[in-house]
Coordinates of N, CA and C in Angstrom, one line a residue:
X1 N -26.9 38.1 -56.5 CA -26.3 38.2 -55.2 C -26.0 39.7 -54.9
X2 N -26.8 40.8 -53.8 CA -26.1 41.8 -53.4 C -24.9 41.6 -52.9
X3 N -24.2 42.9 -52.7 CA -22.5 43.0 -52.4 C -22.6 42.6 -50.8
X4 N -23.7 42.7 -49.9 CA -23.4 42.1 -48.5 C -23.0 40.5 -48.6
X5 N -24.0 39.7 -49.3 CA -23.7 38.6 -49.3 C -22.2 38.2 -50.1
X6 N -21.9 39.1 -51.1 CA -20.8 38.6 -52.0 C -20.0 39.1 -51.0
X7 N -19.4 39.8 -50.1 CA -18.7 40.3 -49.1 C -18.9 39.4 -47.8
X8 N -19.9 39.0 -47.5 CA -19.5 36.9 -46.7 C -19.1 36.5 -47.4
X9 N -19.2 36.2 -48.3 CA -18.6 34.5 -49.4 C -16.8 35.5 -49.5
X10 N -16.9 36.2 -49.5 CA -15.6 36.8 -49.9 C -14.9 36.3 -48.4
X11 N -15.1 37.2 -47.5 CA -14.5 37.1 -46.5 C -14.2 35.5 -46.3
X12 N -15.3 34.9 -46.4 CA -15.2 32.9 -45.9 C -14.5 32.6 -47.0
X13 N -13.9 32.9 -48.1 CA -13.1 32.7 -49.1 C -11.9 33.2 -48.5
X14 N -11.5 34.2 -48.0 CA -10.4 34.4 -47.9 C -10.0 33.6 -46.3
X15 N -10.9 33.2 -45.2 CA -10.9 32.7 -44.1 C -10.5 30.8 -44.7
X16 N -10.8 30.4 -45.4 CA -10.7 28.7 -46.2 C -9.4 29.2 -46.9
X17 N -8.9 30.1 -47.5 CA -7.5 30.3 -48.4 C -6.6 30.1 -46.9
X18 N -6.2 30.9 -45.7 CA -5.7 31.2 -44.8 C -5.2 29.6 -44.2
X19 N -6.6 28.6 -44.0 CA -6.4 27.6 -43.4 C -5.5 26.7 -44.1
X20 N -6.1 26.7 -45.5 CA -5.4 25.7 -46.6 C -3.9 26.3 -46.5
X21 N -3.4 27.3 -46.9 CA -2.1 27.8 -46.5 C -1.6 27.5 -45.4
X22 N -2.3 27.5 -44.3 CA -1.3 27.2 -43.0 C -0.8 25.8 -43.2
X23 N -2.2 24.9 -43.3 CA -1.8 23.3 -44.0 C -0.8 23.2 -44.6
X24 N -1.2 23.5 -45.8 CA 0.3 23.4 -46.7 C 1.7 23.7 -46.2
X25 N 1.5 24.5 -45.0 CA 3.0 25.2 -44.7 C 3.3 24.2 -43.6
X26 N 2.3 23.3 -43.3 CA 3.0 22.4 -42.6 C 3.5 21.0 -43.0
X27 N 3.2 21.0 -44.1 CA 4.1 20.1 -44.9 C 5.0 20.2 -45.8
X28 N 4.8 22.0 -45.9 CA 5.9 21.7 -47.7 C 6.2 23.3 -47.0
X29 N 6.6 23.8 -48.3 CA 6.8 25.1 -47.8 C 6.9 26.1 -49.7
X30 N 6.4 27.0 -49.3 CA 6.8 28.1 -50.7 C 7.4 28.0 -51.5
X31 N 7.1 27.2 -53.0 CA 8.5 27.4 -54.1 C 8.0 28.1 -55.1
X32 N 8.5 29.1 -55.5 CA 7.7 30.1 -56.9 C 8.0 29.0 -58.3
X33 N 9.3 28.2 -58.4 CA 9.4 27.5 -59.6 C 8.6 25.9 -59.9
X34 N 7.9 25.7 -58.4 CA 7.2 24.7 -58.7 C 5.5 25.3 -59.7
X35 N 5.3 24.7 -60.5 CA 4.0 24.6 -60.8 C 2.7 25.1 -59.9
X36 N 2.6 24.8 -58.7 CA 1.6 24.7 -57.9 C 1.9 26.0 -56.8
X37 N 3.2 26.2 -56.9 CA 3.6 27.3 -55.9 C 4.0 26.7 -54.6
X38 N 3.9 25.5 -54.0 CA 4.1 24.9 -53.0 C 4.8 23.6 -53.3
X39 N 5.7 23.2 -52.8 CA 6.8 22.0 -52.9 C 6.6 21.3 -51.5
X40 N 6.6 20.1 -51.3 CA 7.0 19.0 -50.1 C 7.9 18.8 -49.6
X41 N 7.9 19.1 -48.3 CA 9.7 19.1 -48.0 C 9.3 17.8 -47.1
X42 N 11.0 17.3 -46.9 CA 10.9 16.1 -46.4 C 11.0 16.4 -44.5
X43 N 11.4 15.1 -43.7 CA 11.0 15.8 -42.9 C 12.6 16.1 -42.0
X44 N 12.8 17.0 -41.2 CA 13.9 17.9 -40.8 C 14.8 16.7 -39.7
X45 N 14.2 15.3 -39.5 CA 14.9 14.4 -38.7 C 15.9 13.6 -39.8
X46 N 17.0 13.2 -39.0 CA 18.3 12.8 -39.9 C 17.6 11.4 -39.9
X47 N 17.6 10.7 -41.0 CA 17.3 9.4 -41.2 C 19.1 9.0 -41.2
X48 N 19.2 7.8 -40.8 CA 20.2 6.7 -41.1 C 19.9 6.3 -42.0
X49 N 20.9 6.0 -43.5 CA 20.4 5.4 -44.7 C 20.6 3.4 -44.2
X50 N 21.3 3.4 -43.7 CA 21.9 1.6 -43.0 C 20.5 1.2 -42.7
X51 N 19.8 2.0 -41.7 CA 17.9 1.6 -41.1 C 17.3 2.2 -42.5
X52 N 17.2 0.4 -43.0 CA 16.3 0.6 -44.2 C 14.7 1.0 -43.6
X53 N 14.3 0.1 -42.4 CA 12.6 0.5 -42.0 C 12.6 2.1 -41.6
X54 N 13.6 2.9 -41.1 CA 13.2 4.2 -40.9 C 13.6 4.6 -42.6
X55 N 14.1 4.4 -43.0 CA 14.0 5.4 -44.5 C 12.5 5.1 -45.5
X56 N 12.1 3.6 -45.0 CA 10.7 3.6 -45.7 C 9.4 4.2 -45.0
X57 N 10.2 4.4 -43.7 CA 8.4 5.1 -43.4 C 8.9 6.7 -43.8
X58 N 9.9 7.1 -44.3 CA 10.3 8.9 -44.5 C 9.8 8.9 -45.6
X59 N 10.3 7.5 -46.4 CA 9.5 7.9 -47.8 C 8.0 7.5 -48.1
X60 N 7.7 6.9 -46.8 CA 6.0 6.3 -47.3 C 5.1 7.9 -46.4
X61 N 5.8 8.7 -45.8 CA 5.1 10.1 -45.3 C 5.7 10.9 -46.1
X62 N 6.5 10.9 -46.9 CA 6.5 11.7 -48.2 C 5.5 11.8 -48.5
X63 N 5.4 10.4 -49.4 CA 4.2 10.6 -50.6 C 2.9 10.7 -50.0
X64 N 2.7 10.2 -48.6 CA 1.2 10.7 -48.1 C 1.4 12.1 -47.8
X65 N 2.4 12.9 -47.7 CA 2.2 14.1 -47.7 C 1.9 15.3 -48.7
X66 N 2.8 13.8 -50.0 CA 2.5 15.0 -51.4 C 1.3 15.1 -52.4
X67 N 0.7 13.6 -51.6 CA -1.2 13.3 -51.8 C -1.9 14.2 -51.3
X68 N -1.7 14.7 -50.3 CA -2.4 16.3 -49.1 C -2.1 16.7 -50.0
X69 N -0.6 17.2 -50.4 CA -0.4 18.7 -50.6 C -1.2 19.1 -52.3
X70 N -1.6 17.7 -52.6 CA -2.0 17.9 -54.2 C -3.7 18.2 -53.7
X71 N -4.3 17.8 -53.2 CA -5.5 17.6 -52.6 C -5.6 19.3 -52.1
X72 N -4.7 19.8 -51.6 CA -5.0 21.2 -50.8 C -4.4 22.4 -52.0
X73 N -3.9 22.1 -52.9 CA -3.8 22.9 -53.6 C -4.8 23.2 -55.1
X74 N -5.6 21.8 -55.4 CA -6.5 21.6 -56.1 C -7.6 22.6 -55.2
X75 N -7.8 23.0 -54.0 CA -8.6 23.4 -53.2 C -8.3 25.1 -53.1
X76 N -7.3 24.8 -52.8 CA -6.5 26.8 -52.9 C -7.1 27.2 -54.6
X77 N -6.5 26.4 -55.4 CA -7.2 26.7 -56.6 C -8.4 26.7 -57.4
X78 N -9.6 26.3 -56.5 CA -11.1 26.8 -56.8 C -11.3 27.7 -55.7
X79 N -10.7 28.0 -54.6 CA -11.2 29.4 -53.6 C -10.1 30.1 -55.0
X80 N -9.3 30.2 -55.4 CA -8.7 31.6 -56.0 C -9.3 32.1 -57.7
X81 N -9.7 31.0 -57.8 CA -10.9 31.1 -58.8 C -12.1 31.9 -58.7
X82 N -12.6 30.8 -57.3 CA -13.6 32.0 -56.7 C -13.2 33.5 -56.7
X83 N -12.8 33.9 -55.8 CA -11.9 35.2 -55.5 C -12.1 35.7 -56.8
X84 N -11.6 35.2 -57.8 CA -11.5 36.1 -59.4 C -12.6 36.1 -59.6
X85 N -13.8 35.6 -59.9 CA -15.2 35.7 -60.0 C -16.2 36.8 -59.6
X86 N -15.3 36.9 -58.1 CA -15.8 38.0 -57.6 C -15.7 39.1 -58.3
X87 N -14.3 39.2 -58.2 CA -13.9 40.6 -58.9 C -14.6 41.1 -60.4
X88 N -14.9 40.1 -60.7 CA -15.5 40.3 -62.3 C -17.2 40.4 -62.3
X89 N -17.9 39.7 -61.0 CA -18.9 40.0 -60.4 C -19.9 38.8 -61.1
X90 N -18.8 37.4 -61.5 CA -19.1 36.1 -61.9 C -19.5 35.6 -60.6
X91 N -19.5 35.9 -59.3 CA -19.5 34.7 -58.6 C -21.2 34.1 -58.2
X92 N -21.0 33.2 -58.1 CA -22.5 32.2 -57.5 C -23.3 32.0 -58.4
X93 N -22.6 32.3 -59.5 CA -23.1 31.6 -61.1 C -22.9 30.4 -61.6
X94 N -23.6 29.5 -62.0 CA -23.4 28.3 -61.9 C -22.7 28.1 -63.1
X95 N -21.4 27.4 -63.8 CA -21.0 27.1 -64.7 C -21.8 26.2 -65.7
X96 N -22.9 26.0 -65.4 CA -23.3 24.8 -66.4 C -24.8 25.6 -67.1
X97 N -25.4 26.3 -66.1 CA -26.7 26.6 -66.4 C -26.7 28.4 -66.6
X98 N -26.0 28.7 -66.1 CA -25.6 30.5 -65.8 C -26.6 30.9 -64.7
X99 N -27.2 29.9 -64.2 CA -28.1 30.3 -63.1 C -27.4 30.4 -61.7
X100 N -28.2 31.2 -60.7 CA -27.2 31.6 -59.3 C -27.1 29.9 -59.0
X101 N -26.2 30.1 -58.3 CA -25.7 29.0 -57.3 C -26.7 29.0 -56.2
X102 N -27.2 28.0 -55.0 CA -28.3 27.9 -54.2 C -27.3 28.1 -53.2
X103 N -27.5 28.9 -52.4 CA -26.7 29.5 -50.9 C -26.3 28.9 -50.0
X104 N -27.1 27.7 -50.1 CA -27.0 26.5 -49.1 C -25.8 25.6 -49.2
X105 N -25.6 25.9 -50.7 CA -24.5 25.0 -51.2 C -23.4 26.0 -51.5
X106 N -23.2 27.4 -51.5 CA -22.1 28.3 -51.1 C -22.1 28.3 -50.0
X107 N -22.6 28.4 -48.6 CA -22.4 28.2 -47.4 C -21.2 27.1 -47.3
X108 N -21.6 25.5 -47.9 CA -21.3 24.5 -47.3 C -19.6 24.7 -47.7
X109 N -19.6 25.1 -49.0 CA -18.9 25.5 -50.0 C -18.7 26.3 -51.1
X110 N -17.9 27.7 -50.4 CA -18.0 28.9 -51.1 C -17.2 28.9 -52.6
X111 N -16.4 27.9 -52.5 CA -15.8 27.8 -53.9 C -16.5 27.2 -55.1
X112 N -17.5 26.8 -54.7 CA -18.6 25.8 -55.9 C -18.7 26.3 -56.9
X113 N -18.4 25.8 -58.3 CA -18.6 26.1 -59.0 C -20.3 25.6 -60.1
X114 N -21.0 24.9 -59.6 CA -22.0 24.6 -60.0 C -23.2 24.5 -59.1
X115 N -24.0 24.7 -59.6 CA -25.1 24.6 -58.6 C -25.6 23.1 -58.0
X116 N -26.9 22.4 -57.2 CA -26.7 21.3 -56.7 C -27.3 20.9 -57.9
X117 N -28.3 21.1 -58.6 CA -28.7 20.2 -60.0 C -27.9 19.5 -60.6
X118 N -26.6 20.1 -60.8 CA -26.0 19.8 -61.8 C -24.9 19.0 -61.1
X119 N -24.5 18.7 -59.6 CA -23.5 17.6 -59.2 C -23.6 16.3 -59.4
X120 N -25.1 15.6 -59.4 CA -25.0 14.3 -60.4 C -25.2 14.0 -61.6
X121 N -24.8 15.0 -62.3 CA -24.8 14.8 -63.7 C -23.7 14.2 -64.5

């Protein structure tokens, strides 16, 4: 891969990190002591604990929120992967074969770690 192309995938890497971040910040918000770096906050309307149906849908959009937030951070963390790749001048190498990655399938998805051969294996 010349440095023009690694310099798209770079930029569309950091354009996909930007989005995922904003997501996340709309559901949770920055904690450095969580694991993941990102925590789920609940949401900013006063529930009445007496209305048991409004405290089950607060807790039933919790956990669909903390299924996103695990889904988008599994995702932050193959673009930041990517990103390191770069820098070491690993990227669009396929982890399984050491062969380039096919472009078609870093376009779709610049975080890939394998090439298309190797996705139904």
């Amino acid at each position: 891969m010349n440095k023009k192309d690694t310099e798209y995938f770079k930029n569309k890497l950091f354009a996909e990190k930007a989005a995922i971040e904003e997501e996340l910040s709309s559901i949770g918000s920055r904690n450095p002591r969580s694991a993941s770096g990102w925590e789920v906050t609940g949401n900013k309307i006063e529930v009445d604990p007496a209305d048991e149906n409004e405290t089950a849908d607060k807790m039933e959009e919790f956990e669909e929120n903390s299924g996103i937030a695990e889904q988008l951070e599994k995702q932050l963390g193959e673009i930041t992967n990517a990103l390191a790749k770069i820098d070491t001048d690993k990227y669009g190498i396929c982890e399984k074969c050491g062969e380039p990655i096919e472009r078609e399938r870093l376009e779709v998805n610049p975080s890939s770690r394998i090439s298309i051969k190797h996705t139904h294996k």
